Amino acid sequence: MLETTVPEGPVIRIFRAMKLPVGDNFAMAGLIIYVIFALTAIFAPVLAPYEPTEILYTVDYDLASDLLPGQEGHILGTTSLGRDIFSQIVFGARAALLVGLTAAFMVAFIGTIVGLISGYYGGWVDTILMRLADVAFGIPFLPFVIVISAFLEPSIWNTVIAMALVLWRDTARVIRSQVLTLRSRGYVEAARVSGSSDFKIILRHIAPNIVPLSLLYGSIAIGWAILTEASISFLGFGDPNSISWGFMLQDAFASQALSRQAYHWFIPPGLAIIFVVSAGFFISRGYENLLFPKLGR
Amino acid sequence: MTTPLVEVENAQLHYRVGSAVSAMMGLPSVVKAVDGISFSLNKGESVGLLGESGCGKTSMGRLLVRLENVTGGSARFDGAEISQLKGRALRTFRSRSQMIFQNPFDAVNPRYTLAKTMAEPLANAGIPKSEWRDRIIKALELVRLADPEQYLDRFPHQLSGGQLQRVVMARALILEPDFVVADEPVSMLDVSVRAGVLNVFREVRDKLGLTAIYISHDLALVRYVCERTIVMYLGRIMEDGPTEAIVREPLHPYTQALVAAVPTPNADQSHEPLPIGRGAPDPRNPPSGCVFRDRCPKAFDRCAAEVPASKKVGTRHVACHLFDEAG
């Protein structure tokens, strides 16, 4: 099914492998959200009027706390500590992008390598790797991430590592099964008879066929990672030095923004999380249609 | 006397099937795809491996190009045990022993241009890049693809089955191997192009002095290509001898049934297939003694008790109790 696409050259082949699911409305919406999100993250210092952690004062030298949107020129108002909410949202995109991309990369990378090795070599290598995957499947995801983040020190990187340690399992399983079918294809056997090494066969004949699958699982992992980071931060195990959307929600929650009906404080980060995570799922849905056109949605 | 290029002695290829649980319950858990096969091939000799589907002929071929390793007995190439080859010896073996695959549409990477597919063995053998183009064109000319230049940048789906099978053949022959296993190379092709591909195969084999194994279920094709035929059934050799003799006067009851089953173009000619009944038995659970006995019209008591050894009958070897020495 994957082989029916017809490549013309090395550059085009990469584009084809990365082929963005254009034509699917949901996927396009997801892509647009991602682009806005990425631009926000990259140009955060330009877009944000203040430092996200800067404590602001009004012109009368009072603490600029709990300002409503529009007051004193704060687009989304300020927090109880006198910090600019809009600036926090903008900088929160940075944290989300960082976590999302690194976690997705690690998940796709580890999962692909494990799946390739496990599926191609089989035997005891396969047995060991797949039992490890079983163990990873048995680990409750959120508690594990919390424990790792708390056990090491709460930082974005430890959260990412904890996520990568668990989430590689799905990618590895799926890619392994794909490799199992590719391994017995005639051209793989022909390559072996003609003297190609295992490494060369994996790299040249098998890996190109599973790249779209890796990307699919990577794009799913982006959403998962952002959501998880938000959960961790909301529960208070996040990186205290970085402003993320989850941290903002936790801050709002701890300051009783809910009971004070400070909607301008907790609704924006909530919406930001919803948008970005659903964008990830829209894109992966588009990839899924690309990979399995027979689903016929 | 020359030493044989390929020597197979009591070779076995047993696959484990089923789980440990089913094995404990006493269910058969081993499929004997190849079970005690012995033959040897001299340089330049070509032999047809004949048998119905599932008889182990493809497994036998795969053993000889090291796509599988023997689980018992030995298979030697030029005096060296194939499954033990390592490093440089293995690389040399890979360039001397090649396989032509059954399905040409599957045997080439659909993402590769034909030039890239053809270059793979050259790169593996360490041939300098400057010679690649010439050698690829030479190999394509060898298999009689007209105007080979035009194919270099094409993709497999742009070729017909016959053309593609010639490319597969050219790729197998590009390093000028000594030994080729052809696994039903024309079974996926239209009847109209079979003759062309077969002729090319014969021609190239004679030109390069190849030692070849031609695997097929079709007696007529084997007769057209090989002077010698080995008839296999359920992982064992039933009869081994000159093709003409086997076709004209089959000795083993199974061979007799195979010869009788070849259709003739003359519809009026009386055509009595031998009554060997239903299909082959479950390979996990073959009959005791002679594996063919449950379908054999001439089976007698001894067939169930004893595995028939291979006996020399004239120019042939036959594994059947009918040919046991009297007394």
XYZ file of C-alpha atoms in Angstrom:
624
model
C 0.000 0.000 0.000
C 2.822 2.350 0.914
C 4.738 1.420 -2.191
C 2.158 2.740 -4.589
C 3.471 6.289 -4.300
C 5.916 7.002 -7.060
C 9.010 8.967 -6.153
C 11.146 10.820 -8.694
C 14.311 11.828 -6.872
C 15.934 12.109 -3.477
C 14.631 15.575 -2.618
C 11.128 14.892 -3.828
C 11.172 11.606 -1.979
C 11.829 13.354 1.306
C 8.993 15.752 0.606
C 6.789 12.852 -0.291
C 7.674 11.005 2.870
C 6.944 14.153 4.866
C 3.997 14.895 2.622
C 1.746 17.117 4.611
C -1.844 16.007 4.514
C -3.123 18.882 2.416
C -6.635 18.513 1.085
C -8.022 17.339 4.403
C -9.859 20.293 5.996
C -9.258 19.192 9.562
C -5.578 18.635 8.896
C -5.302 22.028 7.215
C -6.923 23.698 10.243
C -4.473 21.845 12.455
C -1.564 22.960 10.313
C -2.658 26.605 10.465
C -2.939 26.425 14.258
C 0.517 24.865 14.406
C 2.011 27.566 12.227
C 0.507 30.346 14.374
C 1.628 28.508 17.485
C 5.173 28.023 16.217
C 5.482 31.644 15.098
C 4.227 32.800 18.497
C 6.808 30.657 20.233
C 9.665 31.791 18.007
C 8.821 35.519 18.183
C 7.698 35.475 21.830
C 10.101 38.234 22.982
C 8.829 40.500 20.203
C 5.133 39.776 20.729
C 5.042 39.915 24.499
C 4.857 43.439 25.896
C 6.402 42.377 29.242
C 8.615 39.716 30.745
C 6.253 36.903 31.787
C 7.583 36.828 35.354
C 8.068 40.550 35.705
C 6.059 42.069 38.579
C 4.360 45.151 37.227
C 3.249 48.365 38.883
C 0.642 50.873 37.873
C 1.491 54.470 37.098
C 0.643 55.239 40.746
C 3.317 52.733 41.871
C 0.670 50.351 43.169
C 1.069 46.610 42.454
C -0.696 46.016 39.122
C -2.541 42.957 40.452
C -5.826 41.505 39.240
C -6.321 44.016 36.481
C -9.138 43.195 34.064
C -8.512 42.915 30.329
C -7.916 46.326 28.831
C -7.029 48.057 32.063
C -3.723 49.916 32.010
C -3.087 48.548 28.519
C -2.921 44.881 29.598
C -4.681 42.978 26.835
C -5.712 40.062 29.052
C -5.262 41.743 32.383
C -2.798 40.686 35.085
C -2.417 37.991 37.702
C -2.657 38.426 41.438
C 1.113 38.927 41.506
C 0.919 41.685 38.953
C 2.179 39.734 35.960
C 0.907 40.277 32.429
C -1.298 37.344 31.355
C -0.932 37.923 27.630
C 2.868 37.819 27.940
C 2.573 34.582 29.883
C 0.384 33.036 27.163
C 2.904 34.040 24.528
C 5.856 32.658 26.459
C 3.820 29.560 27.388
C 3.795 28.703 23.689
C 7.578 28.454 23.901
C 7.488 25.913 26.682
C 4.770 23.947 24.916
C 6.652 23.936 21.621
C 9.865 22.872 23.329
C 8.223 20.051 25.235
C 6.052 18.985 22.325
C 8.807 18.827 19.763
C 11.517 17.245 21.900
C 9.148 14.650 23.339
C 7.718 13.883 19.892
C 11.188 13.606 18.438
C 12.386 11.295 21.196
C 9.258 9.157 21.025
C 9.432 8.824 17.241
C 13.181 8.284 17.283
C 13.371 5.692 20.056
C 10.206 3.946 18.888
C 11.410 3.751 15.291
C 14.834 2.397 16.189
C 13.414 -0.184 18.576
C 10.708 -1.190 16.091
C 13.217 -1.568 13.263
C 15.659 -3.650 15.258
C 12.999 -5.747 16.902
C 11.133 -6.466 13.687
C 14.147 -7.008 11.493
C 16.308 -9.199 13.695
C 13.554 -11.114 15.479
C 14.638 -13.879 17.849
C 15.800 -13.034 21.343
C 16.476 -9.372 20.481
C 12.823 -9.067 19.531
C 11.718 -10.923 22.651
C 13.708 -8.664 24.986
C 12.639 -5.415 23.308
C 9.000 -6.408 23.151
C 8.943 -7.492 26.803
C 10.403 -4.062 27.610
C 7.558 -2.553 25.586
C 5.122 -4.679 27.606
C 6.635 -3.234 30.778
C 6.253 0.282 29.339
C 2.625 -0.529 28.518
C 2.108 -1.566 32.109
C 3.384 1.719 33.534
C 0.650 4.201 34.404
C 1.663 7.183 32.341
C 0.899 10.275 34.421
C 1.982 8.898 37.813
C 5.232 7.691 36.256
C 5.973 11.111 34.785
C 5.187 12.751 38.125
C 7.451 10.352 40.013
C 10.338 10.824 37.578
C 9.952 14.610 37.568
C 9.816 14.700 41.351
C 12.558 12.122 41.842
C 15.025 13.895 39.606
C 14.319 17.598 39.797
C 11.251 19.311 38.390
C 12.366 20.572 35.024
C 11.053 20.532 31.507
C 13.760 18.103 30.384
C 12.984 15.544 33.047
C 9.328 15.697 32.051
C 10.326 15.122 28.443
C 12.584 12.206 29.349
C 9.887 10.640 31.499
C 7.410 10.898 28.623
C 9.873 9.446 26.133
C 10.542 6.521 28.499
C 6.893 5.520 28.341
C 5.520 6.664 25.001
C 8.062 4.925 22.701
C 6.079 1.721 23.193
C 3.233 2.487 20.776
C 5.546 3.607 17.997
C 7.821 0.612 18.500
C 4.951 -1.877 18.348
C 3.410 -0.444 15.214
C 6.701 -0.071 13.385
C 7.789 -3.556 14.350
C 4.675 -5.061 12.805
C 5.244 -3.053 9.642
C 8.873 -4.190 9.491
C 7.784 -7.814 9.899
C 5.822 -7.621 6.663
C 8.513 -5.638 4.843
C 11.240 -8.036 5.924
C 9.847 -10.892 3.877
C 9.273 -8.790 0.769
C 11.052 -10.083 -2.298
C 13.246 -7.056 -2.749
C 14.547 -7.308 0.797
C 15.498 -10.946 0.221
C 16.947 -10.031 -3.157
C 19.088 -7.392 -1.480
C 20.311 -9.953 1.026
C 21.187 -12.456 -1.705
C 23.062 -9.731 -3.560
C 25.188 -9.214 -0.457
C 23.721 -6.129 1.205
C 24.439 -5.887 4.917
C 21.607 -5.825 7.443
C 22.329 -2.178 8.164
C 22.096 -1.276 4.497
C 18.883 -3.243 4.032
C 17.263 -1.554 7.026
C 18.400 1.889 5.929
C 17.712 1.626 2.212
C 14.843 -0.778 1.815
C 12.896 -0.808 5.063
C 13.230 2.580 6.762
C 11.884 4.645 3.818
C 8.636 2.700 4.039
C 8.067 3.423 7.701
C 8.941 7.137 7.800
C 5.275 8.229 7.409
C 4.339 5.956 10.318
C 7.045 7.504 12.497
C 5.753 10.956 11.595
C 2.196 9.925 12.410
C 3.218 8.729 15.859
C 5.435 11.764 16.333
C 2.558 14.105 15.621
C 0.335 12.228 18.055
C 3.083 12.499 20.680
C 3.240 16.308 20.317
C -0.313 16.625 21.611
C 0.264 14.088 24.356
C 3.426 15.801 25.508
C 1.862 19.267 25.711
C -1.147 17.914 27.559
C 1.046 15.970 29.960
C 3.320 18.902 30.651
C 0.244 21.001 31.391
C -1.100 18.332 33.758
C 2.224 18.023 35.547
C 2.551 21.775 35.915
C -1.033 22.111 37.065
C -0.399 19.494 39.735
C 2.596 21.528 40.818
C 5.382 19.168 39.697
C 6.417 21.321 36.781
C 9.486 23.428 36.215
C 9.145 26.410 38.589
C 11.369 28.555 36.404
C 9.476 28.274 33.173
C 6.125 29.763 32.350
C 3.867 27.189 30.753
C 0.133 27.092 30.231
C -0.175 24.394 32.847
C 1.789 26.580 35.274
C -0.591 29.483 34.543
C -3.599 27.301 35.322
C -1.986 26.153 38.521
C -1.177 29.748 39.447
C -4.773 30.779 38.755
C -6.134 27.818 40.681
C -3.912 28.492 43.708
C -4.918 32.163 43.675
C -8.611 31.204 43.675
C -9.169 32.814 40.297
C -12.072 30.435 39.781
C -14.084 31.566 42.764
C -13.242 35.157 41.976
C -14.501 34.574 38.453
C -11.290 35.878 36.911
C -12.109 34.190 33.597
C -9.554 36.305 31.762
C -6.882 34.479 33.748
C -7.673 30.784 33.358
C -9.682 30.624 30.136
C -6.891 31.783 27.764
C -4.304 29.130 28.786
C -7.054 26.488 28.746
C -8.077 27.457 25.234
C -4.445 27.547 24.115
C -3.935 23.971 25.317
C -7.173 22.814 23.678
C -6.271 24.419 20.358
C -2.751 23.105 20.129
C -3.556 19.591 21.292
C -6.523 19.246 18.962
C -4.407 20.635 16.133
C -1.979 17.756 16.741
C -4.795 15.248 16.539
C -6.212 16.828 13.379
C -2.843 16.525 11.687
C -2.300 12.948 12.777
C -5.776 12.182 11.489
C -4.716 13.554 8.134
C -1.612 11.367 8.195
C -3.766 8.418 9.034
C -5.913 9.021 5.969
C -2.747 9.284 3.936
C -1.369 6.026 5.321
C -4.541 4.020 5.350
C -6.658 5.426 2.543
C -8.999 2.467 2.808
C -10.382 3.784 6.103
C -12.376 5.992 3.764
C -13.393 8.776 6.071
C 37.063 -36.428 -11.294
C 36.047 -32.886 -10.458
C 34.735 -31.993 -7.047
C 31.093 -30.929 -7.138
C 30.293 -27.221 -6.807
C 27.227 -27.821 -4.673
C 27.005 -30.733 -2.281
C 23.988 -31.394 -0.125
C 24.155 -34.182 2.402
C 21.174 -35.235 4.437
C 20.145 -31.557 4.629
C 17.298 -30.680 6.944
C 15.288 -27.526 7.406
C 12.819 -27.896 10.216
C 10.575 -25.035 11.257
C 9.128 -24.869 14.725
C 5.462 -24.091 14.588
C 2.837 -23.691 17.278
C 3.433 -22.809 20.896
C 5.149 -24.546 23.755
C 1.697 -25.431 25.075
C 0.631 -27.243 21.920
C 3.968 -29.070 21.948
C 3.322 -30.235 25.514
C -0.087 -31.485 24.471
C 1.695 -33.730 22.032
C 0.592 -31.871 18.923
C 3.096 -31.903 16.104
C 5.170 -28.742 16.387
C 7.766 -29.143 13.651
C 7.344 -28.759 9.919
C 10.033 -30.625 8.051
C 10.273 -28.475 4.946
C 13.452 -30.231 3.923
C 14.038 -33.587 5.535
C 17.193 -35.450 4.662
C 17.998 -34.402 1.149
C 21.242 -35.359 -0.543
C 22.460 -34.514 -4.004
C 25.395 -32.869 -5.627
C 25.878 -30.649 -8.636
C 28.959 -30.540 -10.787
C 30.180 -27.310 -12.307
C 28.048 -26.373 -15.265
C 25.330 -28.873 -14.453
C 21.739 -27.729 -14.227
C 19.033 -29.580 -12.445
C 15.299 -29.109 -12.136
C 13.721 -29.353 -8.701
C 10.226 -30.628 -9.348
C 7.359 -31.053 -6.964
C 3.935 -29.792 -5.963
C 3.418 -26.741 -3.747
C 4.627 -27.179 -0.212
C 7.009 -30.013 -1.033
C 10.019 -28.011 0.143
C 11.596 -27.242 -3.223
C 11.721 -23.489 -2.581
C 13.076 -24.088 0.934
C 15.811 -26.228 -0.586
C 16.680 -23.429 -2.985
C 16.714 -20.859 -0.190
C 19.166 -22.997 1.762
C 21.584 -22.887 -1.135
C 21.658 -19.075 -1.316
C 21.659 -18.760 2.457
C 18.263 -17.201 2.897
C 17.773 -20.029 5.381
C 20.281 -22.114 7.297
C 20.188 -25.892 7.571
C 18.937 -27.198 10.896
C 20.701 -30.497 10.308
C 22.971 -32.187 7.812
C 25.076 -30.078 5.531
C 24.903 -27.947 2.417
C 28.272 -27.035 0.941
C 29.260 -24.630 -1.775
C 32.680 -25.134 -3.331
C 33.652 -27.260 -0.346
C 32.603 -24.774 2.345
C 29.573 -25.173 4.602
C 27.174 -22.429 3.471
C 25.673 -21.740 6.892
C 29.134 -21.255 8.438
C 30.422 -18.616 6.008
C 31.565 -15.371 7.557
C 33.227 -12.106 6.597
C 35.175 -12.168 3.384
C 34.171 -15.740 2.544
C 30.511 -14.787 2.889
C 30.992 -11.756 0.644
C 32.631 -13.916 -1.997
C 29.813 -16.437 -1.693
C 27.223 -13.682 -2.141
C 28.799 -12.691 -5.425
C 29.154 -16.285 -6.663
C 25.733 -17.598 -5.739
C 22.572 -15.828 -6.813
C 18.831 -16.296 -6.908
C 16.242 -15.403 -9.520
C 12.989 -14.733 -7.719
C 9.537 -15.987 -8.524
C 7.666 -12.701 -8.509
C 9.502 -10.014 -10.472
C 7.098 -7.323 -9.245
C 8.131 -8.022 -5.673
C 11.822 -8.683 -6.236
C 12.773 -5.083 -7.023
C 12.288 -2.137 -4.705
C 9.415 -0.091 -6.179
C 11.106 3.111 -5.011
C 14.324 2.386 -6.894
C 15.129 3.127 -10.493
C 16.344 0.094 -12.352
C 19.872 1.506 -12.465
C 19.847 1.748 -8.684
C 18.463 -1.777 -8.323
C 21.104 -3.132 -10.678
C 23.887 -1.228 -8.923
C 23.197 -2.789 -5.526
C 25.161 -6.017 -6.099
C 27.958 -4.027 -7.757
C 28.271 -1.729 -4.751
C 28.249 -4.709 -2.391
C 30.983 -6.432 -4.363
C 33.144 -3.316 -4.228
C 33.172 -2.680 -7.987
C 34.389 0.887 -8.722
C 31.554 3.261 -9.537
C 33.031 4.197 -12.905
C 32.385 0.677 -14.201
C 28.789 0.425 -13.013
C 27.053 1.881 -16.017
C 28.892 -0.301 -18.505
C 28.327 -3.437 -16.495
C 24.636 -2.707 -16.002
C 24.157 -2.185 -19.726
C 26.149 -5.312 -20.491
C 24.003 -7.351 -18.115
C 20.792 -5.969 -19.582
C 22.030 -6.815 -23.078
C 22.846 -10.299 -21.870
C 19.186 -10.901 -21.012
C 18.205 -9.468 -24.401
C 16.506 -6.289 -23.276
C 16.570 -4.194 -26.417
C 18.054 -0.716 -26.086
C 18.993 -1.091 -22.397
C 19.896 2.593 -21.912
C 16.250 3.586 -21.889
C 15.517 1.426 -18.833
C 18.117 2.868 -16.496
C 15.996 5.697 -15.114
C 12.701 3.863 -15.157
C 10.792 2.564 -12.189
C 9.648 -1.055 -11.897
C 5.967 -0.274 -12.422
C 6.779 1.178 -15.830
C 7.910 -2.224 -17.102
C 5.989 -5.326 -18.102
C 6.346 -8.555 -16.170
C 8.540 -10.110 -18.831
C 10.838 -7.098 -18.966
C 11.024 -6.942 -15.206
C 11.860 -10.634 -14.903
C 14.731 -10.079 -17.347
C 15.925 -7.221 -15.157
C 15.755 -9.508 -12.116
C 17.734 -12.076 -14.069
C 20.250 -9.461 -15.204
C 20.719 -8.346 -11.639
C 21.368 -11.904 -10.527
C 23.909 -12.328 -13.305
C 25.626 -8.943 -13.176
C 28.451 -10.240 -10.972
C 28.893 -13.276 -13.236
C 28.098 -15.823 -10.535
C 28.946 -19.525 -10.748
C 25.674 -20.741 -9.354
C 22.074 -19.597 -9.748
C 18.881 -20.764 -8.115
C 15.877 -19.890 -10.288
C 12.705 -20.144 -8.220
C 9.815 -20.601 -10.651
C 11.009 -17.599 -12.660
C 8.159 -17.714 -15.164
C 5.212 -18.740 -12.994
C 4.077 -15.124 -12.513
C 4.375 -14.286 -16.193
C 1.875 -14.477 -19.012
C 2.199 -17.658 -20.986
C 2.996 -15.578 -24.068
C 6.231 -14.205 -22.617
C 7.328 -17.346 -20.781
C 9.109 -18.864 -23.738
C 11.142 -15.698 -24.256
C 12.298 -15.570 -20.642
C 13.031 -19.308 -20.583
C 15.072 -19.064 -23.750
C 17.076 -16.216 -22.298
C 17.665 -18.269 -19.178
C 18.936 -21.239 -21.178
C 21.059 -19.089 -23.402
C 22.690 -17.170 -20.565
C 23.274 -20.325 -18.581
C 25.101 -21.944 -21.458
C 27.031 -18.784 -22.277
C 28.281 -18.250 -18.723
C 28.635 -21.953 -17.991
C 26.356 -21.561 -14.952
C 25.555 -24.244 -12.490
C 21.831 -23.856 -12.015
C 18.889 -25.125 -10.053
C 15.545 -24.559 -11.702
C 12.679 -24.866 -9.267
C 9.273 -25.586 -10.753
C 6.071 -27.513 -10.357
C 5.758 -27.823 -14.111
C 7.371 -30.885 -15.617
C 7.189 -29.437 -19.128
C 9.238 -26.380 -18.123
C 11.843 -28.446 -16.305
C 12.097 -30.709 -19.338
C 12.687 -27.683 -21.523
C 15.425 -26.263 -19.329
C 17.285 -29.046 -17.514
C 18.938 -32.324 -18.446
C 18.576 -33.637 -14.928
C 15.554 -33.603 -12.645
C 15.074 -34.157 -8.943
C 11.525 -34.976 -7.915
C 10.648 -33.913 -4.383
C 7.699 -34.791 -2.198
C 7.133 -33.593 1.386
C 10.724 -32.578 1.968
C 12.296 -35.734 0.517
C 13.690 -36.783 -2.837
C 11.584 -39.366 -4.632
C 13.526 -39.721 -7.835
C 16.672 -38.198 -9.253
C 17.901 -38.735 -12.781
C 18.117 -37.581 -16.404
C 15.000 -35.587 -17.310
C 14.276 -37.463 -20.532
C 14.393 -40.834 -18.797
C 12.103 -39.585 -16.047
C 9.587 -38.197 -18.514
C 9.604 -41.257 -20.749
C 9.701 -43.925 -18.093
C 8.974 -42.642 -14.597
C 9.891 -45.242 -11.983
C 8.593 -43.865 -8.688
C 4.801 -44.025 -8.379
C 4.741 -40.320 -7.497
C 6.707 -39.406 -10.604
C 4.381 -41.593 -12.629
C 1.451 -39.630 -11.278
C 3.195 -36.322 -12.073
C 3.948 -37.372 -15.632
C 0.416 -38.651 -16.127
C -0.964 -35.342 -14.870
C 0.721 -33.253 -17.572
C -2.079 -32.051 -19.822
C -1.854 -32.738 -23.526
C -3.102 -30.381 -26.211
C -4.937 -33.244 -27.895
C -8.353 -33.461 -26.289
C -9.168 -36.765 -27.970
C -6.123 -38.510 -26.668
C -6.975 -40.771 -23.798
C -5.814 -39.129 -20.633
C -5.897 -41.140 -17.484
C -4.433 -39.401 -14.452
C -3.150 -41.888 -11.908
C -5.426 -42.222 -8.932
C -3.336 -40.615 -6.207
C -6.412 -39.154 -4.627
C -6.691 -36.149 -2.376
C -4.073 -33.493 -1.680
C -0.807 -33.871 0.144
C -1.071 -34.702 3.872
C -0.478 -32.176 6.649
C 3.274 -31.533 6.560
C 3.305 -31.291 10.359
C 2.142 -34.855 10.500
C 3.457 -36.846 7.544
C 2.847 -40.599 7.279
C 5.363 -42.972 8.818
C 7.815 -44.769 6.593
C 7.487 -43.555 3.034
C 5.875 -40.097 3.085
C 3.993 -40.838 -0.132
C 2.449 -44.114 1.000
C -0.999 -42.778 1.907
C -1.543 -41.601 -1.657
C 0.430 -44.312 -3.395
C -1.642 -46.796 -5.436
C 1.108 -49.419 -5.033
C 1.771 -49.108 -1.309
C 2.323 -52.287 0.685
C 3.124 -53.177 4.282
C 6.773 -52.310 4.200
C 6.057 -48.722 3.078
C 4.525 -47.888 6.462
C 7.286 -49.529 8.443
C 10.428 -48.277 6.812
C 11.650 -45.112 5.127
C 12.806 -46.162 1.673
C 16.468 -45.473 1.030
C 17.646 -44.034 -2.254
C 18.650 -46.826 -4.628
C 20.429 -46.681 -7.914
C 18.280 -47.949 -10.760
C 20.087 -47.624 -14.066
C 20.970 -43.948 -14.522
C 18.703 -42.866 -11.718
C 18.194 -42.875 -7.979
C 14.770 -43.843 -6.700
C 13.519 -43.863 -3.132
C 10.823 -46.537 -3.246
C 10.468 -50.006 -1.768
C 9.275 -51.322 -5.138
C 12.884 -51.194 -6.237
C 14.405 -52.921 -3.240
C 16.735 -55.718 -4.214
C 14.850 -58.959 -4.098
C 15.774 -61.123 -1.116
